[in-house]
JSON list of C-alpha atoms in Angstrom, two decimals:
[
{"chain": "A", "resi": 1, "resn": "MET", "atom": "CA", "xyz": [147.30, 209.59, 95.35]},
{"chain": "A", "resi": 2, "resn": "SER", "atom": "CA", "xyz": [148.14, 207.71, 92.28]},
{"chain": "A", "resi": 3, "resn": "THR", "atom": "CA", "xyz": [150.79, 208.98, 89.84]},
{"chain": "A", "resi": 4, "resn": "SER", "atom": "CA", "xyz": [149.76, 208.90, 85.87]},
{"chain": "A", "resi": 5, "resn": "ILE", "atom": "CA", "xyz": [151.73, 209.49, 82.93]},
{"chain": "A", "resi": 6, "resn": "PHE", "atom": "CA", "xyz": [150.71, 209.76, 79.04]},
{"chain": "A", "resi": 7, "resn": "ARG", "atom": "CA", "xyz": [153.30, 208.76, 76.42]},
{"chain": "A", "resi": 8, "resn": "THR", "atom": "CA", "xyz": [153.21, 207.44, 72.80]},
{"chain": "A", "resi": 9, "resn": "ALA", "atom": "CA", "xyz": [153.08, 203.87, 72.46]},
{"chain": "A", "resi": 10, "resn": "HIS", "atom": "CA", "xyz": [155.44, 202.11, 70.20]},
{"chain": "A", "resi": 11, "resn": "ALA", "atom": "CA", "xyz": [155.13, 199.22, 67.98]},
{"chain": "A", "resi": 12, "resn": "GLY", "atom": "CA", "xyz": [156.80, 197.00, 70.53]},
{"chain": "A", "resi": 13, "resn": "GLU", "atom": "CA", "xyz": [153.74, 197.48, 72.79]},
{"chain": "A", "resi": 14, "resn": "ALA", "atom": "CA", "xyz": [151.12, 195.86, 70.54]},
{"chain": "A", "resi": 15, "resn": "ALA", "atom": "CA", "xyz": [150.59, 193.17, 73.13]},
{"chain": "A", "resi": 16, "resn": "THR", "atom": "CA", "xyz": [149.84, 195.90, 75.96]},
{"chain": "A", "resi": 17, "resn": "ILE", "atom": "CA", "xyz": [147.55, 197.83, 73.86]},
{"chain": "A", "resi": 18, "resn": "ALA", "atom": "CA", "xyz": [145.82, 194.71, 72.63]},
{"chain": "A", "resi": 19, "resn": "ALA", "atom": "CA", "xyz": [145.23, 193.56, 76.42]},
{"chain": "A", "resi": 20, "resn": "LEU", "atom": "CA", "xyz": [143.85, 196.85, 77.34]},
{"chain": "A", "resi": 21, "resn": "HIS", "atom": "CA", "xyz": [141.61, 197.01, 74.44]},
{"chain": "A", "resi": 22, "resn": "ALA", "atom": "CA", "xyz": [140.38, 193.23, 75.02]},
{"chain": "A", "resi": 23, "resn": "GLU", "atom": "CA", "xyz": [139.81, 193.91, 78.62]},
{"chain": "A", "resi": 24, "resn": "SER", "atom": "CA", "xyz": [137.87, 196.92, 77.94]},
{"chain": "A", "resi": 25, "resn": "TRP", "atom": "CA", "xyz": [135.63, 195.59, 75.21]},
{"chain": "A", "resi": 26, "resn": "ARG", "atom": "CA", "xyz": [134.88, 192.45, 77.61]},
{"chain": "A", "resi": 27, "resn": "SER", "atom": "CA", "xyz": [133.76, 194.77, 80.12]},
{"chain": "A", "resi": 28, "resn": "ALA", "atom": "CA", "xyz": [131.98, 197.56, 78.13]},
{"chain": "A", "resi": 29, "resn": "TYR", "atom": "CA", "xyz": [130.57, 195.36, 75.08]},
{"chain": "A", "resi": 30, "resn": "ARG", "atom": "CA", "xyz": [129.35, 192.14, 76.91]},
{"chain": "A", "resi": 31, "resn": "GLY", "atom": "CA", "xyz": [125.64, 191.95, 75.54]},
{"chain": "A", "resi": 32, "resn": "LEU", "atom": "CA", "xyz": [126.59, 194.08, 72.63]},
{"chain": "A", "resi": 33, "resn": "LEU", "atom": "CA", "xyz": [129.24, 191.73, 70.96]},
{"chain": "A", "resi": 34, "resn": "PRO", "atom": "CA", "xyz": [128.89, 187.84, 70.84]},
{"chain": "A", "resi": 35, "resn": "ASP", "atom": "CA", "xyz": [130.12, 186.40, 74.13]},
{"chain": "A", "resi": 36, "resn": "ALA", "atom": "CA", "xyz": [131.99, 183.63, 72.02]},
{"chain": "A", "resi": 37, "resn": "TYR", "atom": "CA", "xyz": [133.92, 186.37, 70.56]},
{"chain": "A", "resi": 38, "resn": "LEU", "atom": "CA", "xyz": [134.44, 188.26, 73.85]},
{"chain": "A", "resi": 39, "resn": "ASP", "atom": "CA", "xyz": [135.26, 184.95, 75.92]},
{"chain": "A", "resi": 40, "resn": "ARG", "atom": "CA", "xyz": [137.72, 183.26, 73.17]},
{"chain": "A", "resi": 41, "resn": "THR", "atom": "CA", "xyz": [138.89, 185.63, 70.20]},
{"chain": "A", "resi": 42, "resn": "VAL", "atom": "CA", "xyz": [138.99, 189.09, 71.32]},
{"chain": "A", "resi": 43, "resn": "HIS", "atom": "CA", "xyz": [142.51, 189.11, 72.62]},
{"chain": "A", "resi": 44, "resn": "ALA", "atom": "CA", "xyz": [143.97, 187.29, 69.62]},
{"chain": "A", "resi": 45, "resn": "GLU", "atom": "CA", "xyz": [142.09, 189.29, 67.24]},
{"chain": "A", "resi": 46, "resn": "ARG", "atom": "CA", "xyz": [143.08, 192.73, 69.13]},
{"chain": "A", "resi": 47, "resn": "LEU", "atom": "CA", "xyz": [146.60, 191.52, 69.15]},
{"chain": "A", "resi": 48, "resn": "ALA", "atom": "CA", "xyz": [146.75, 191.05, 65.36]},
{"chain": "A", "resi": 49, "resn": "HIS", "atom": "CA", "xyz": [145.08, 194.32, 64.80]},
{"chain": "A", "resi": 50, "resn": "TRP", "atom": "CA", "xyz": [147.41, 196.27, 66.95]},
{"chain": "A", "resi": 51, "resn": "GLN", "atom": "CA", "xyz": [150.54, 194.66, 65.35]},
{"chain": "A", "resi": 52, "resn": "ALA", "atom": "CA", "xyz": [149.35, 195.72, 61.95]},
{"chain": "A", "resi": 53, "resn": "ARG", "atom": "CA", "xyz": [148.31, 199.11, 63.02]},
{"chain": "A", "resi": 54, "resn": "LEU", "atom": "CA", "xyz": [151.49, 199.88, 65.13]},
{"chain": "A", "resi": 55, "resn": "ALA", "atom": "CA", "xyz": [153.85, 198.39, 62.28]},
{"chain": "A", "resi": 56, "resn": "ALA", "atom": "CA", "xyz": [156.13, 201.19, 60.82]},
{"chain": "A", "resi": 57, "resn": "ASP", "atom": "CA", "xyz": [154.45, 200.90, 57.58]},
{"chain": "A", "resi": 58, "resn": "ALA", "atom": "CA", "xyz": [150.91, 200.83, 58.77]},
{"chain": "A", "resi": 59, "resn": "SER", "atom": "CA", "xyz": [148.39, 202.74, 56.50]},
{"chain": "A", "resi": 60, "resn": "PRO", "atom": "CA", "xyz": [146.80, 204.94, 57.62]},
{"chain": "A", "resi": 61, "resn": "ALA", "atom": "CA", "xyz": [149.06, 205.99, 60.05]},
{"chain": "A", "resi": 62, "resn": "CYS", "atom": "CA", "xyz": [147.76, 206.16, 63.42]},
{"chain": "A", "resi": 63, "resn": "GLU", "atom": "CA", "xyz": [149.17, 207.96, 66.96]},
{"chain": "A", "resi": 64, "resn": "VAL", "atom": "CA", "xyz": [148.79, 205.97, 69.89]},
{"chain": "A", "resi": 65, "resn": "LEU", "atom": "CA", "xyz": [148.83, 207.39, 73.62]},
{"chain": "A", "resi": 66, "resn": "LEU", "atom": "CA", "xyz": [149.10, 205.19, 76.49]},
{"chain": "A", "resi": 67, "resn": "ALA", "atom": "CA", "xyz": [148.07, 206.06, 79.96]},
{"chain": "A", "resi": 68, "resn": "GLU", "atom": "CA", "xyz": [149.91, 204.59, 82.93]},
{"chain": "A", "resi": 69, "resn": "VAL", "atom": "CA", "xyz": [149.03, 204.85, 86.45]},
{"chain": "A", "resi": 70, "resn": "ASP", "atom": "CA", "xyz": [151.71, 204.10, 89.15]},
{"chain": "A", "resi": 71, "resn": "GLY", "atom": "CA", "xyz": [153.56, 202.35, 86.20]},
{"chain": "A", "resi": 72, "resn": "ALA", "atom": "CA", "xyz": [150.77, 200.02, 85.13]},
{"chain": "A", "resi": 73, "resn": "PRO", "atom": "CA", "xyz": [148.85, 200.49, 81.73]},
{"chain": "A", "resi": 74, "resn": "ALA", "atom": "CA", "xyz": [145.34, 201.89, 82.76]},
{"chain": "A", "resi": 75, "resn": "GLY", "atom": "CA", "xyz": [144.12, 203.22, 79.15]},
{"chain": "A", "resi": 76, "resn": "PHE", "atom": "CA", "xyz": [144.87, 204.56, 75.79]},
{"chain": "A", "resi": 77, "resn": "MET", "atom": "CA", "xyz": [143.63, 206.51, 72.85]},
{"chain": "A", "resi": 78, "resn": "CYS", "atom": "CA", "xyz": [144.34, 206.34, 69.08]},
{"chain": "A", "resi": 79, "resn": "LEU", "atom": "CA", "xyz": [143.97, 208.98, 66.47]},
{"chain": "A", "resi": 80, "resn": "ILE", "atom": "CA", "xyz": [143.81, 208.39, 62.86]},
{"chain": "A", "resi": 81, "resn": "PRO", "atom": "CA", "xyz": [144.27, 211.87, 61.20]},
{"chain": "A", "resi": 82, "resn": "ASP", "atom": "CA", "xyz": [143.55, 210.44, 57.53]},
{"chain": "A", "resi": 83, "resn": "ALA", "atom": "CA", "xyz": [140.85, 207.89, 58.06]},
{"chain": "A", "resi": 84, "resn": "GLU", "atom": "CA", "xyz": [137.99, 209.95, 57.23]},
{"chain": "A", "resi": 85, "resn": "PRO", "atom": "CA", "xyz": [139.21, 213.49, 56.21]},
{"chain": "A", "resi": 86, "resn": "GLU", "atom": "CA", "xyz": [135.54, 214.59, 55.39]},
{"chain": "A", "resi": 87, "resn": "ASN", "atom": "CA", "xyz": [134.64, 214.02, 58.84]},
{"chain": "A", "resi": 88, "resn": "GLY", "atom": "CA", "xyz": [137.87, 215.48, 60.68]},
{"chain": "A", "resi": 89, "resn": "ILE", "atom": "CA", "xyz": [140.33, 213.57, 62.73]},
{"chain": "A", "resi": 90, "resn": "TYR", "atom": "CA", "xyz": [139.24, 210.18, 63.63]},
{"chain": "A", "resi": 91, "resn": "LEU", "atom": "CA", "xyz": [139.38, 209.13, 67.39]},
{"chain": "A", "resi": 92, "resn": "ASP", "atom": "CA", "xyz": [139.42, 205.40, 66.54]},
{"chain": "A", "resi": 93, "resn": "ASN", "atom": "CA", "xyz": [139.92, 204.27, 70.35]},
{"chain": "A", "resi": 94, "resn": "LEU", "atom": "CA", "xyz": [139.41, 205.77, 73.68]},
{"chain": "A", "resi": 95, "resn": "HIS", "atom": "CA", "xyz": [139.47, 203.00, 76.50]},
{"chain": "A", "resi": 96, "resn": "VAL", "atom": "CA", "xyz": [140.19, 203.01, 80.16]},
{"chain": "A", "resi": 97, "resn": "LEU", "atom": "CA", "xyz": [140.24, 199.80, 82.26]},
{"chain": "A", "resi": 98, "resn": "PRO", "atom": "CA", "xyz": [137.20, 199.52, 84.57]},
{"chain": "A", "resi": 99, "resn": "ALA", "atom": "CA", "xyz": [139.44, 199.92, 87.69]},
{"chain": "A", "resi": 100, "resn": "TRP", "atom": "CA", "xyz": [140.32, 203.47, 86.65]},
{"chain": "A", "resi": 101, "resn": "GLN", "atom": "CA", "xyz": [136.85, 204.51, 85.27]},
{"chain": "A", "resi": 102, "resn": "GLY", "atom": "CA", "xyz": [135.36, 207.41, 86.73]},
{"chain": "A", "resi": 103, "resn": "LEU", "atom": "CA", "xyz": [138.35, 208.98, 87.99]},
{"chain": "A", "resi": 104, "resn": "GLY", "atom": "CA", "xyz": [139.40, 211.23, 85.31]},
{"chain": "A", "resi": 105, "resn": "LEU", "atom": "CA", "xyz": [141.76, 209.28, 83.07]},
{"chain": "A", "resi": 106, "resn": "GLY", "atom": "CA", "xyz": [138.98, 209.22, 80.19]},
{"chain": "A", "resi": 107, "resn": "ARG", "atom": "CA", "xyz": [138.85, 212.92, 80.35]},
{"chain": "A", "resi": 108, "resn": "ALA", "atom": "CA", "xyz": [142.55, 213.40, 80.39]},
{"chain": "A", "resi": 109, "resn": "LEU", "atom": "CA", "xyz": [142.78, 211.12, 77.33]},
{"chain": "A", "resi": 110, "resn": "MET", "atom": "CA", "xyz": [140.01, 212.93, 75.61]},
{"chain": "A", "resi": 111, "resn": "ALA", "atom": "CA", "xyz": [141.56, 216.39, 76.27]},
{"chain": "A", "resi": 112, "resn": "ARG", "atom": "CA", "xyz": [144.83, 215.27, 74.87]},
{"chain": "A", "resi": 113, "resn": "ALA", "atom": "CA", "xyz": [142.98, 214.06, 71.65]},
{"chain": "A", "resi": 114, "resn": "ALA", "atom": "CA", "xyz": [141.43, 217.23, 71.24]},
{"chain": "A", "resi": 115, "resn": "ARG", "atom": "CA", "xyz": [144.70, 219.22, 71.72]},
{"chain": "A", "resi": 116, "resn": "ARG", "atom": "CA", "xyz": [146.34, 217.07, 69.28]},
{"chain": "A", "resi": 117, "resn": "THR", "atom": "CA", "xyz": [143.43, 217.53, 66.65]},
{"chain": "A", "resi": 118, "resn": "ARG", "atom": "CA", "xyz": [143.57, 221.18, 67.00]},
{"chain": "A", "resi": 119, "resn": "LEU", "atom": "CA", "xyz": [147.54, 221.04, 66.37]},
{"chain": "A", "resi": 120, "resn": "LEU", "atom": "CA", "xyz": [147.26, 218.45, 63.75]},
{"chain": "A", "resi": 121, "resn": "ALA", "atom": "CA", "xyz": [144.59, 220.24, 61.69]},
{"chain": "A", "resi": 122, "resn": "PRO", "atom": "CA", "xyz": [143.42, 223.57, 63.07]},
{"chain": "A", "resi": 123, "resn": "GLY", "atom": "CA", "xyz": [139.82, 224.25, 62.44]},
{"chain": "A", "resi": 124, "resn": "ARG", "atom": "CA", "xyz": [139.02, 220.52, 61.57]},
{"chain": "A", "resi": 125, "resn": "PRO", "atom": "CA", "xyz": [136.49, 218.59, 63.84]},
{"chain": "A", "resi": 126, "resn": "LEU", "atom": "CA", "xyz": [137.26, 215.67, 66.14]},
{"chain": "A", "resi": 127, "resn": "PHE", "atom": "CA", "xyz": [134.92, 212.71, 65.89]},
{"chain": "A", "resi": 128, "resn": "LEU", "atom": "CA", "xyz": [134.56, 209.01, 66.93]},
{"chain": "A", "resi": 129, "resn": "TYR", "atom": "CA", "xyz": [132.09, 206.33, 66.54]},
{"chain": "A", "resi": 130, "resn": "VAL", "atom": "CA", "xyz": [130.22, 204.69, 69.24]},
{"chain": "A", "resi": 131, "resn": "ILE", "atom": "CA", "xyz": [127.73, 201.91, 69.42]},
{"chain": "A", "resi": 132, "resn": "GLU", "atom": "CA", "xyz": [124.27, 203.15, 69.56]},
{"chain": "A", "resi": 133, "resn": "THR", "atom": "CA", "xyz": [123.40, 201.16, 72.42]},
{"chain": "A", "resi": 134, "resn": "ASN", "atom": "CA", "xyz": [126.41, 201.79, 74.44]},
{"chain": "A", "resi": 135, "resn": "HIS", "atom": "CA", "xyz": [124.44, 204.28, 76.48]},
{"chain": "A", "resi": 136, "resn": "GLN", "atom": "CA", "xyz": [127.06, 204.91, 79.10]},
{"chain": "A", "resi": 137, "resn": "ALA", "atom": "CA", "xyz": [129.80, 205.93, 76.66]},
{"chain": "A", "resi": 138, "resn": "ARG", "atom": "CA", "xyz": [127.34, 208.12, 74.46]},
{"chain": "A", "resi": 139, "resn": "GLN", "atom": "CA", "xyz": [126.48, 209.90, 77.73]},
{"chain": "A", "resi": 140, "resn": "CYS", "atom": "CA", "xyz": [129.85, 210.52, 78.61]},
{"chain": "A", "resi": 141, "resn": "TYR", "atom": "CA", "xyz": [130.90, 211.83, 74.98]},
{"chain": "A", "resi": 142, "resn": "LEU", "atom": "CA", "xyz": [127.72, 214.10, 75.12]},
{"chain": "A", "resi": 143, "resn": "ARG", "atom": "CA", "xyz": [128.63, 215.49, 78.56]},
{"chain": "A", "resi": 144, "resn": "TRP", "atom": "CA", "xyz": [132.35, 216.15, 77.09]},
{"chain": "A", "resi": 145, "resn": "GLY", "atom": "CA", "xyz": [130.89, 218.42, 74.55]},
{"chain": "A", "resi": 146, "resn": "GLY", "atom": "CA", "xyz": [130.23, 216.07, 71.68]},
{"chain": "A", "resi": 147, "resn": "GLN", "atom": "CA", "xyz": [127.37, 216.07, 69.20]},
{"chain": "A", "resi": 148, "resn": "GLU", "atom": "CA", "xyz": [125.68, 213.14, 67.54]},
{"chain": "A", "resi": 149, "resn": "THR", "atom": "CA", "xyz": [126.35, 213.82, 63.77]},
{"chain": "A", "resi": 150, "resn": "GLY", "atom": "CA", "xyz": [125.37, 210.62, 62.16]},
{"chain": "A", "resi": 151, "resn": "ARG", "atom": "CA", "xyz": [124.33, 206.99, 62.35]},
{"chain": "A", "resi": 152, "resn": "LEU", "atom": "CA", "xyz": [125.25, 204.22, 60.15]},
{"chain": "A", "resi": 153, "resn": "MET", "atom": "CA", "xyz": [125.45, 200.32, 60.41]},
{"chain": "A", "resi": 154, "resn": "ALA", "atom": "CA", "xyz": [129.09, 199.06, 60.87]},
{"chain": "A", "resi": 155, "resn": "GLU", "atom": "CA", "xyz": [130.75, 195.63, 60.62]},
{"chain": "A", "resi": 156, "resn": "LEU", "atom": "CA", "xyz": [132.30, 194.89, 63.92]},
{"chain": "A", "resi": 157, "resn": "PRO", "atom": "CA", "xyz": [134.37, 192.05, 65.18]},
{"chain": "A", "resi": 158, "resn": "GLY", "atom": "CA", "xyz": [132.32, 188.98, 66.44]},
{"chain": "A", "resi": 159, "resn": "PRO", "atom": "CA", "xyz": [131.48, 189.12, 63.44]},
{"chain": "A", "resi": 160, "resn": "CYS", "atom": "CA", "xyz": [128.25, 191.35, 63.91]},
{"chain": "A", "resi": 161, "resn": "GLN", "atom": "CA", "xyz": [126.79, 194.40, 62.11]},
{"chain": "A", "resi": 162, "resn": "LEU", "atom": "CA", "xyz": [125.56, 197.02, 64.75]},
{"chain": "A", "resi": 163, "resn": "PRO", "atom": "CA", "xyz": [124.15, 200.65, 64.45]},
{"chain": "A", "resi": 164, "resn": "VAL", "atom": "CA", "xyz": [126.83, 203.28, 65.48]},
{"chain": "A", "resi": 165, "resn": "LEU", "atom": "CA", "xyz": [126.69, 206.83, 65.96]},
{"chain": "A", "resi": 166, "resn": "ARG", "atom": "CA", "xyz": [129.32, 209.55, 64.97]},
{"chain": "A", "resi": 167, "resn": "ILE", "atom": "CA", "xyz": [130.03, 211.82, 67.78]},
{"chain": "A", "resi": 168, "resn": "SER", "atom": "CA", "xyz": [131.83, 214.98, 66.68]},
{"chain": "A", "resi": 169, "resn": "TRP", "atom": "CA", "xyz": [133.56, 217.83, 68.41]},
{"chain": "A", "resi": 170, "resn": "PRO", "atom": "CA", "xyz": [133.29, 220.61, 65.44]},
{"chain": "A", "resi": 171, "resn": "ASP", "atom": "CA", "xyz": [135.61, 222.84, 67.81]},
{"chain": "A", "resi": 172, "resn": "PRO", "atom": "CA", "xyz": [137.72, 220.32, 69.54]},
{"chain": "A", "resi": 173, "resn": "SER", "atom": "CA", "xyz": [138.95, 222.75, 71.99]},
{"chain": "A", "resi": 174, "resn": "VAL", "atom": "CA", "xyz": [135.80, 222.34, 73.81]},
{"chain": "A", "resi": 175, "resn": "ALA", "atom": "CA", "xyz": [137.08, 219.07, 74.76]},
{"chain": "A", "resi": 176, "resn": "GLU", "atom": "CA", "xyz": [140.57, 220.45, 75.63]},
{"chain": "A", "resi": 177, "resn": "GLY", "atom": "CA", "xyz": [139.74, 221.56, 79.28]},
{"chain": "A", "resi": 178, "resn": "LEU", "atom": "CA", "xyz": [138.31, 218.12, 80.17]},
{"chain": "A", "resi": 179, "resn": "ALA", "atom": "CA", "xyz": [141.80, 217.09, 81.71]},
{"chain": "A", "resi": 180, "resn": "GLU", "atom": "CA", "xyz": [141.32, 220.12, 84.51]},
{"chain": "A", "resi": 181, "resn": "THR", "atom": "CA", "xyz": [137.72, 219.02, 85.55]},
{"chain": "A", "resi": 182, "resn": "GLY", "atom": "CA", "xyz": [138.88, 216.01, 87.58]},
{"chain": "A", "resi": 183, "resn": "ASP", "atom": "CA", "xyz": [141.81, 214.57, 89.33]},
{"chain": "A", "resi": 184, "resn": "LEU", "atom": "CA", "xyz": [143.30, 211.05, 89.12]}
]
């Protein structure tokens, strides 16, 4: 059985987070984002993004939780509490490498995001955005108790504009028990 740990990522791990993010996007967003971006640009662009986001003076502030399995990075999630206060606490990223999908790691990260939301802002919802045509992720979030609460066009790296859906958990405690529904 694999051993997993979850820990706060620090600024010196921007390259690790960027590599996870780029690999996840190459897998999940093939056919959604331009191939040229995914094949040639995504890693460098994500590295610049995460270096800026994890800088000590970054605004808005974020919290990044890194998941490791047997000592190797396997996924991460990022909360940005003050990104869109009118919608709740923003779960900007939740990514699990393809090799670890389906084993409970995503559920565990989601449960931790929900718990952190409840502690940071009792009574406020948790929300994220998902590309509308990313059916696998949408179904996963709905199974985890999320509700589709909005649709908008978003400018994504690539560059491209795509419709995204806001998925919300009005009561984040609904998602807190997810970590207990599967083993890693």
